[in-house]
Amino acid sequence: MTRFTAAQKATKRAKAKTQKTTRVKREAMVEESKREQFLGLCMTCIHANGCAFRRDVAQAVLECDEFDIGQTAPAKIEAPARAETSTKGIQESMFKGLCVNCDVRHECKLTKPEEGVWHCEEYI
């Protein structure tokens, strides 16, 4: 029975890890080169390589019942920043529309005292 030193074991583990990393990279490159051949929906479909409907690689597929892109991260949508305006210096008689009796009219950043606000999701 062959006994290995700790250094030899570490070297073997590092070599195995390097080989695995190289193999994974090589497989990813092959997968990418195959995917570059596809046109249309097939470029992003997770079933592209094993697709039963693929006939002509040169033609783009624009509609497919089997199309699937897998899991994606949800889109992050940020609301645009509101302008920093305040109505604290405006006299009560200047408010028009819904702003006349809104509870948050003095802190509101959407107020248009000269025209009045007639549709507002912030109205309380």
Short mmCIF file of N, CA and C in Angstrom, two decimals:
data_model
loop_
_atom_site.label_atom_id
_atom_site.label_comp_id
_atom_site.label_asym_id
_atom_site.label_seq_id
_atom_site.Cartn_x
_atom_site.Cartn_y
_atom_site.Cartn_z
N MET A 1 0.84 -1.17 0.00
CA MET A 1 0.00 0.00 0.00
C MET A 1 0.89 1.24 0.00
N THR A 2 0.60 2.15 -0.93
CA THR A 2 1.41 3.36 -1.05
C THR A 2 0.86 4.43 -0.12
N ARG A 3 1.75 5.06 0.63
CA ARG A 3 1.35 6.13 1.54
C ARG A 3 1.84 7.44 0.96
N PHE A 4 0.95 8.41 0.96
CA PHE A 4 1.29 9.72 0.42
C PHE A 4 1.45 10.71 1.56
N THR A 5 2.37 11.63 1.37
CA THR A 5 2.55 12.69 2.36
C THR A 5 1.46 13.73 2.17
N ALA A 6 1.32 14.61 3.13
CA ALA A 6 0.30 15.66 3.04
C ALA A 6 0.54 16.55 1.83
N ALA A 7 1.80 16.82 1.52
CA ALA A 7 2.13 17.66 0.37
C ALA A 7 1.74 16.96 -0.93
N GLN A 8 1.96 15.65 -1.00
CA GLN A 8 1.61 14.90 -2.21
C GLN A 8 0.08 14.86 -2.38
N LYS A 9 -0.64 14.69 -1.26
CA LYS A 9 -2.10 14.69 -1.32
C LYS A 9 -2.62 16.05 -1.79
N ALA A 10 -2.03 17.11 -1.27
CA ALA A 10 -2.45 18.46 -1.67
C ALA A 10 -2.17 18.69 -3.15
N THR A 11 -1.03 18.20 -3.61
CA THR A 11 -0.68 18.34 -5.03
C THR A 11 -1.67 17.59 -5.90
N LYS A 12 -2.03 16.37 -5.49
CA LYS A 12 -3.00 15.57 -6.26
C LYS A 12 -4.36 16.26 -6.30
N ARG A 13 -4.79 16.81 -5.16
CA ARG A 13 -6.07 17.51 -5.12
C ARG A 13 -6.06 18.74 -6.02
N ALA A 14 -4.97 19.49 -5.98
CA ALA A 14 -4.86 20.69 -6.81
C ALA A 14 -4.87 20.32 -8.29
N LYS A 15 -4.16 19.23 -8.63
CA LYS A 15 -4.12 18.78 -10.02
C LYS A 15 -5.51 18.34 -10.49
N ALA A 16 -6.22 17.60 -9.65
CA ALA A 16 -7.57 17.14 -9.99
C ALA A 16 -8.52 18.33 -10.16
N LYS A 17 -8.37 19.32 -9.28
CA LYS A 17 -9.22 20.50 -9.37
C LYS A 17 -8.93 21.27 -10.66
N THR A 18 -7.66 21.40 -11.01
CA THR A 18 -7.27 22.09 -12.25
C THR A 18 -7.82 21.36 -13.46
N GLN A 19 -7.73 20.02 -13.46
CA GLN A 19 -8.24 19.24 -14.58
C GLN A 19 -9.76 19.40 -14.70
N LYS A 20 -10.44 19.40 -13.57
CA LYS A 20 -11.90 19.56 -13.58
C LYS A 20 -12.27 20.95 -14.12
N THR A 21 -11.56 21.98 -13.65
CA THR A 21 -11.82 23.34 -14.12
C THR A 21 -11.58 23.45 -15.61
N THR A 22 -10.50 22.85 -16.09
CA THR A 22 -10.18 22.87 -17.51
C THR A 22 -11.27 22.17 -18.31
N ARG A 23 -11.73 21.02 -17.83
CA ARG A 23 -12.77 20.27 -18.52
C ARG A 23 -14.07 21.07 -18.59
N VAL A 24 -14.44 21.71 -17.48
CA VAL A 24 -15.66 22.51 -17.43
C VAL A 24 -15.55 23.69 -18.40
N LYS A 25 -14.39 24.34 -18.43
CA LYS A 25 -14.19 25.46 -19.36
C LYS A 25 -14.28 24.99 -20.81
N ARG A 26 -13.67 23.85 -21.09
CA ARG A 26 -13.69 23.30 -22.45
C ARG A 26 -15.13 22.97 -22.87
N GLU A 27 -15.89 22.35 -21.97
CA GLU A 27 -17.29 22.03 -22.26
C GLU A 27 -18.11 23.30 -22.50
N ALA A 28 -17.83 24.33 -21.72
CA ALA A 28 -18.55 25.60 -21.89
C ALA A 28 -18.21 26.23 -23.24
N MET A 29 -16.95 26.13 -23.66
CA MET A 29 -16.54 26.68 -24.95
C MET A 29 -17.21 25.92 -26.09
N VAL A 30 -17.30 24.60 -25.98
CA VAL A 30 -17.95 23.79 -27.01
C VAL A 30 -19.43 24.15 -27.06
N GLU A 31 -20.04 24.27 -25.89
CA GLU A 31 -21.46 24.64 -25.82
C GLU A 31 -21.68 26.01 -26.47
N GLU A 32 -20.81 26.95 -26.18
CA GLU A 32 -20.93 28.30 -26.74
C GLU A 32 -20.74 28.29 -28.25
N SER A 33 -19.79 27.51 -28.75
CA SER A 33 -19.58 27.45 -30.20
C SER A 33 -20.79 26.83 -30.90
N LYS A 34 -21.42 25.86 -30.26
CA LYS A 34 -22.63 25.26 -30.84
C LYS A 34 -23.76 26.28 -30.84
N ARG A 35 -23.88 27.03 -29.76
CA ARG A 35 -24.96 28.00 -29.62
C ARG A 35 -24.81 29.15 -30.63
N GLU A 36 -23.57 29.49 -31.00
CA GLU A 36 -23.35 30.56 -31.96
C GLU A 36 -23.91 30.21 -33.33
N GLN A 37 -24.07 28.93 -33.63
CA GLN A 37 -24.58 28.50 -34.92
C GLN A 37 -26.08 28.76 -35.04
N PHE A 38 -26.78 28.80 -33.94
CA PHE A 38 -28.23 28.94 -33.98
C PHE A 38 -28.64 30.38 -34.24
N LEU A 39 -29.80 30.53 -34.85
CA LEU A 39 -30.36 31.85 -35.12
C LEU A 39 -31.73 31.95 -34.46
N GLY A 40 -32.22 33.16 -34.31
CA GLY A 40 -33.55 33.38 -33.77
C GLY A 40 -33.67 32.98 -32.31
N LEU A 41 -34.79 32.38 -31.96
CA LEU A 41 -35.06 31.97 -30.58
C LEU A 41 -34.06 30.95 -30.07
N CYS A 42 -33.54 30.14 -30.96
CA CYS A 42 -32.65 29.05 -30.57
C CYS A 42 -31.36 29.56 -29.92
N MET A 43 -30.99 30.80 -30.20
CA MET A 43 -29.76 31.35 -29.62
C MET A 43 -29.81 31.37 -28.10
N THR A 44 -31.00 31.56 -27.53
CA THR A 44 -31.12 31.67 -26.08
C THR A 44 -31.90 30.53 -25.44
N CYS A 45 -32.37 29.59 -26.25
CA CYS A 45 -33.18 28.50 -25.72
C CYS A 45 -32.30 27.45 -25.03
N ILE A 46 -32.75 26.96 -23.88
CA ILE A 46 -31.98 25.95 -23.16
C ILE A 46 -32.10 24.57 -23.80
N HIS A 47 -33.04 24.39 -24.70
CA HIS A 47 -33.25 23.11 -25.38
C HIS A 47 -32.61 23.07 -26.77
N ALA A 48 -31.84 24.08 -27.13
CA ALA A 48 -31.33 24.22 -28.50
C ALA A 48 -30.53 23.00 -28.97
N ASN A 49 -29.64 22.48 -28.13
CA ASN A 49 -28.78 21.38 -28.58
C ASN A 49 -29.52 20.07 -28.78
N GLY A 50 -30.56 19.83 -28.01
CA GLY A 50 -31.28 18.57 -28.14
C GLY A 50 -32.67 18.75 -28.74
N CYS A 51 -32.88 19.82 -29.45
CA CYS A 51 -34.21 20.15 -29.97
C CYS A 51 -34.65 19.15 -31.04
N ALA A 52 -35.88 18.70 -30.90
CA ALA A 52 -36.44 17.75 -31.87
C ALA A 52 -36.95 18.45 -33.12
N PHE A 53 -37.12 19.76 -33.06
CA PHE A 53 -37.69 20.50 -34.18
C PHE A 53 -36.65 21.16 -35.08
N ARG A 54 -35.38 21.13 -34.70
CA ARG A 54 -34.34 21.78 -35.51
C ARG A 54 -34.21 21.07 -36.85
N ARG A 55 -34.35 21.81 -37.91
CA ARG A 55 -34.21 21.24 -39.25
C ARG A 55 -33.06 21.91 -40.00
N ASP A 56 -33.11 23.23 -40.08
CA ASP A 56 -32.14 23.98 -40.86
C ASP A 56 -31.47 25.01 -39.96
N VAL A 57 -30.18 24.85 -39.71
CA VAL A 57 -29.45 25.75 -38.82
C VAL A 57 -29.36 27.15 -39.42
N ALA A 58 -29.41 27.26 -40.74
CA ALA A 58 -29.25 28.56 -41.40
C ALA A 58 -30.48 29.44 -41.29
N GLN A 59 -31.64 28.87 -40.98
CA GLN A 59 -32.85 29.67 -40.87
C GLN A 59 -33.17 29.99 -39.42
N ALA A 60 -33.56 31.23 -39.18
CA ALA A 60 -33.92 31.66 -37.83
C ALA A 60 -35.30 31.14 -37.45
N VAL A 61 -35.40 30.62 -36.23
CA VAL A 61 -36.69 30.17 -35.70
C VAL A 61 -37.29 31.35 -34.95
N LEU A 62 -38.49 31.76 -35.36
CA LEU A 62 -39.13 32.93 -34.77
C LEU A 62 -40.30 32.58 -33.86
N GLU A 63 -40.75 31.32 -33.92
CA GLU A 63 -41.85 30.88 -33.07
C GLU A 63 -41.63 29.42 -32.72
N CYS A 64 -41.76 29.08 -31.43
CA CYS A 64 -41.53 27.71 -31.00
C CYS A 64 -42.27 27.45 -29.69
N ASP A 65 -43.04 26.37 -29.65
CA ASP A 65 -43.77 26.01 -28.44
C ASP A 65 -42.85 25.48 -27.34
N GLU A 66 -41.68 25.01 -27.71
CA GLU A 66 -40.74 24.43 -26.74
C GLU A 66 -39.74 25.45 -26.21
N PHE A 67 -39.80 26.69 -26.67
CA PHE A 67 -38.82 27.72 -26.29
C PHE A 67 -38.83 27.95 -24.79
N ASP A 68 -37.63 27.97 -24.19
CA ASP A 68 -37.48 28.21 -22.76
C ASP A 68 -36.09 28.78 -22.52
N ILE A 69 -36.00 29.86 -21.78
CA ILE A 69 -34.69 30.45 -21.48
C ILE A 69 -34.21 30.07 -20.09
N GLY A 70 -34.96 29.25 -19.38
CA GLY A 70 -34.55 28.84 -18.04
C GLY A 70 -34.89 29.91 -17.03
N GLN A 71 -34.21 29.87 -15.91
CA GLN A 71 -34.48 30.84 -14.86
C GLN A 71 -33.64 32.08 -15.08
N THR A 72 -34.26 33.22 -14.88
CA THR A 72 -33.55 34.49 -14.97
C THR A 72 -33.83 35.29 -13.71
N ALA A 73 -32.96 36.20 -13.42
CA ALA A 73 -33.17 37.07 -12.27
C ALA A 73 -34.29 38.05 -12.58
N PRO A 74 -35.13 38.34 -11.61
CA PRO A 74 -36.20 39.30 -11.88
C PRO A 74 -35.63 40.67 -12.19
N ALA A 75 -36.28 41.36 -13.10
CA ALA A 75 -35.83 42.69 -13.48
C ALA A 75 -36.03 43.65 -12.31
N LYS A 76 -35.05 44.50 -12.12
CA LYS A 76 -35.14 45.49 -11.06
C LYS A 76 -35.56 46.81 -11.69
N ILE A 77 -36.72 47.27 -11.32
CA ILE A 77 -37.25 48.50 -11.88
C ILE A 77 -37.21 49.57 -10.80
N GLU A 78 -36.56 50.65 -11.12
CA GLU A 78 -36.47 51.75 -10.17
C GLU A 78 -37.35 52.89 -10.63
N ALA A 79 -38.11 53.42 -9.72
CA ALA A 79 -38.97 54.55 -10.04
C ALA A 79 -38.10 55.80 -10.20
N PRO A 80 -38.45 56.67 -11.13
CA PRO A 80 -37.67 57.90 -11.29
C PRO A 80 -37.80 58.76 -10.04
N ALA A 81 -36.74 59.46 -9.72
CA ALA A 81 -36.74 60.31 -8.54
C ALA A 81 -37.70 61.47 -8.74
N ARG A 82 -38.43 61.79 -7.71
CA ARG A 82 -39.36 62.91 -7.79
C ARG A 82 -38.62 64.22 -7.55
N ALA A 83 -39.09 65.24 -8.19
CA ALA A 83 -38.48 66.55 -8.02
C ALA A 83 -38.71 67.03 -6.59
N GLU A 84 -37.73 67.70 -6.05
CA GLU A 84 -37.82 68.20 -4.69
C GLU A 84 -38.55 69.55 -4.69
N THR A 85 -39.83 69.51 -4.59
CA THR A 85 -40.63 70.73 -4.50
C THR A 85 -41.52 70.62 -3.28
N SER A 86 -41.93 71.73 -2.78
CA SER A 86 -42.79 71.74 -1.61
C SER A 86 -43.82 72.85 -1.76
N THR A 87 -44.95 72.71 -1.12
CA THR A 87 -46.02 73.71 -1.20
C THR A 87 -46.23 74.40 0.14
N LYS A 88 -45.23 74.37 1.00
CA LYS A 88 -45.40 74.94 2.34
C LYS A 88 -45.63 76.45 2.30
N GLY A 89 -45.08 77.15 1.31
CA GLY A 89 -45.23 78.60 1.24
C GLY A 89 -46.47 79.05 0.48
N ILE A 90 -47.26 78.13 -0.01
CA ILE A 90 -48.43 78.47 -0.82
C ILE A 90 -49.64 78.67 0.09
N GLN A 91 -50.40 79.71 -0.19
CA GLN A 91 -51.60 79.99 0.59
C GLN A 91 -52.67 78.95 0.29
N GLU A 92 -53.53 78.70 1.26
CA GLU A 92 -54.59 77.71 1.12
C GLU A 92 -55.50 78.01 -0.07
N SER A 93 -55.75 79.27 -0.35
CA SER A 93 -56.67 79.63 -1.44
C SER A 93 -56.07 79.36 -2.82
N MET A 94 -54.78 79.09 -2.89
CA MET A 94 -54.11 78.85 -4.16
C MET A 94 -54.29 77.41 -4.65
N PHE A 95 -54.65 76.48 -3.78
CA PHE A 95 -54.81 75.09 -4.18
C PHE A 95 -56.05 74.90 -5.04
N LYS A 96 -55.93 74.05 -6.06
CA LYS A 96 -57.05 73.75 -6.95
C LYS A 96 -57.16 72.24 -7.12
N GLY A 97 -58.31 71.79 -7.55
CA GLY A 97 -58.51 70.38 -7.82
C GLY A 97 -58.54 69.55 -6.55
N LEU A 98 -57.98 68.37 -6.60
CA LEU A 98 -57.97 67.47 -5.45
C LEU A 98 -57.14 68.02 -4.29
N CYS A 99 -56.18 68.88 -4.60
CA CYS A 99 -55.29 69.41 -3.57
C CYS A 99 -56.03 70.27 -2.53
N VAL A 100 -57.20 70.78 -2.87
CA VAL A 100 -57.95 71.66 -1.97
C VAL A 100 -58.18 71.00 -0.62
N ASN A 101 -58.54 69.72 -0.62
CA ASN A 101 -58.84 69.07 0.65
C ASN A 101 -57.99 67.81 0.90
N CYS A 102 -56.86 67.70 0.25
CA CYS A 102 -55.97 66.55 0.46
C CYS A 102 -55.19 66.74 1.76
N ASP A 103 -55.06 65.68 2.53
CA ASP A 103 -54.38 65.75 3.83
C ASP A 103 -52.86 65.95 3.70
N VAL A 104 -52.28 65.59 2.58
CA VAL A 104 -50.82 65.70 2.44
C VAL A 104 -50.41 66.79 1.45
N ARG A 105 -51.28 67.76 1.21
CA ARG A 105 -51.01 68.78 0.18
C ARG A 105 -49.78 69.62 0.49
N HIS A 106 -49.45 69.83 1.76
CA HIS A 106 -48.29 70.67 2.09
C HIS A 106 -46.97 69.93 1.94
N GLU A 107 -46.98 68.61 1.96
CA GLU A 107 -45.77 67.82 1.79
C GLU A 107 -45.65 67.24 0.39
N CYS A 108 -46.67 67.41 -0.42
CA CYS A 108 -46.75 66.79 -1.74
C CYS A 108 -45.72 67.37 -2.70
N LYS A 109 -45.09 66.49 -3.46
CA LYS A 109 -44.11 66.91 -4.46
C LYS A 109 -44.74 66.96 -5.86
N LEU A 110 -46.01 66.60 -5.96
CA LEU A 110 -46.69 66.57 -7.26
C LEU A 110 -47.63 67.75 -7.46
N THR A 111 -47.79 68.57 -6.47
CA THR A 111 -48.78 69.64 -6.51
C THR A 111 -48.48 70.64 -7.62
N LYS A 112 -49.55 71.06 -8.32
CA LYS A 112 -49.47 72.11 -9.34
C LYS A 112 -50.50 73.17 -8.95
N PRO A 113 -50.15 74.09 -8.08
CA PRO A 113 -51.14 75.04 -7.56
C PRO A 113 -51.80 75.88 -8.65
N GLU A 114 -51.07 76.25 -9.69
CA GLU A 114 -51.66 77.12 -10.70
C GLU A 114 -52.69 76.41 -11.58
N GLU A 115 -52.51 75.10 -11.86
CA GLU A 115 -53.45 74.36 -12.71
C GLU A 115 -54.38 73.47 -11.90
N GLY A 116 -53.89 72.98 -10.80
CA GLY A 116 -54.65 72.03 -10.02
C GLY A 116 -54.37 70.60 -10.46
N VAL A 117 -54.49 69.67 -9.55
CA VAL A 117 -54.29 68.25 -9.84
C VAL A 117 -55.67 67.60 -9.82
N TRP A 118 -56.01 66.89 -10.90
CA TRP A 118 -57.34 66.31 -11.02
C TRP A 118 -57.33 64.79 -10.98
N HIS A 119 -56.18 64.18 -11.13
CA HIS A 119 -56.03 62.72 -11.01
C HIS A 119 -54.76 62.50 -10.19
N CYS A 120 -54.88 61.82 -9.04
CA CYS A 120 -53.71 61.65 -8.18
C CYS A 120 -53.82 60.35 -7.39
N GLU A 121 -52.78 59.53 -7.47
CA GLU A 121 -52.75 58.27 -6.72
C GLU A 121 -52.38 58.49 -5.26
N GLU A 122 -51.83 59.66 -4.95
CA GLU A 122 -51.41 59.96 -3.58
C GLU A 122 -52.50 60.67 -2.77
N TYR A 123 -53.63 60.94 -3.38
CA TYR A 123 -54.71 61.70 -2.73
C TYR A 123 -55.23 60.99 -1.49
N ILE A 124 -55.29 61.74 -0.38
CA ILE A 124 -55.82 61.20 0.88
C ILE A 124 -56.90 62.12 1.39
#
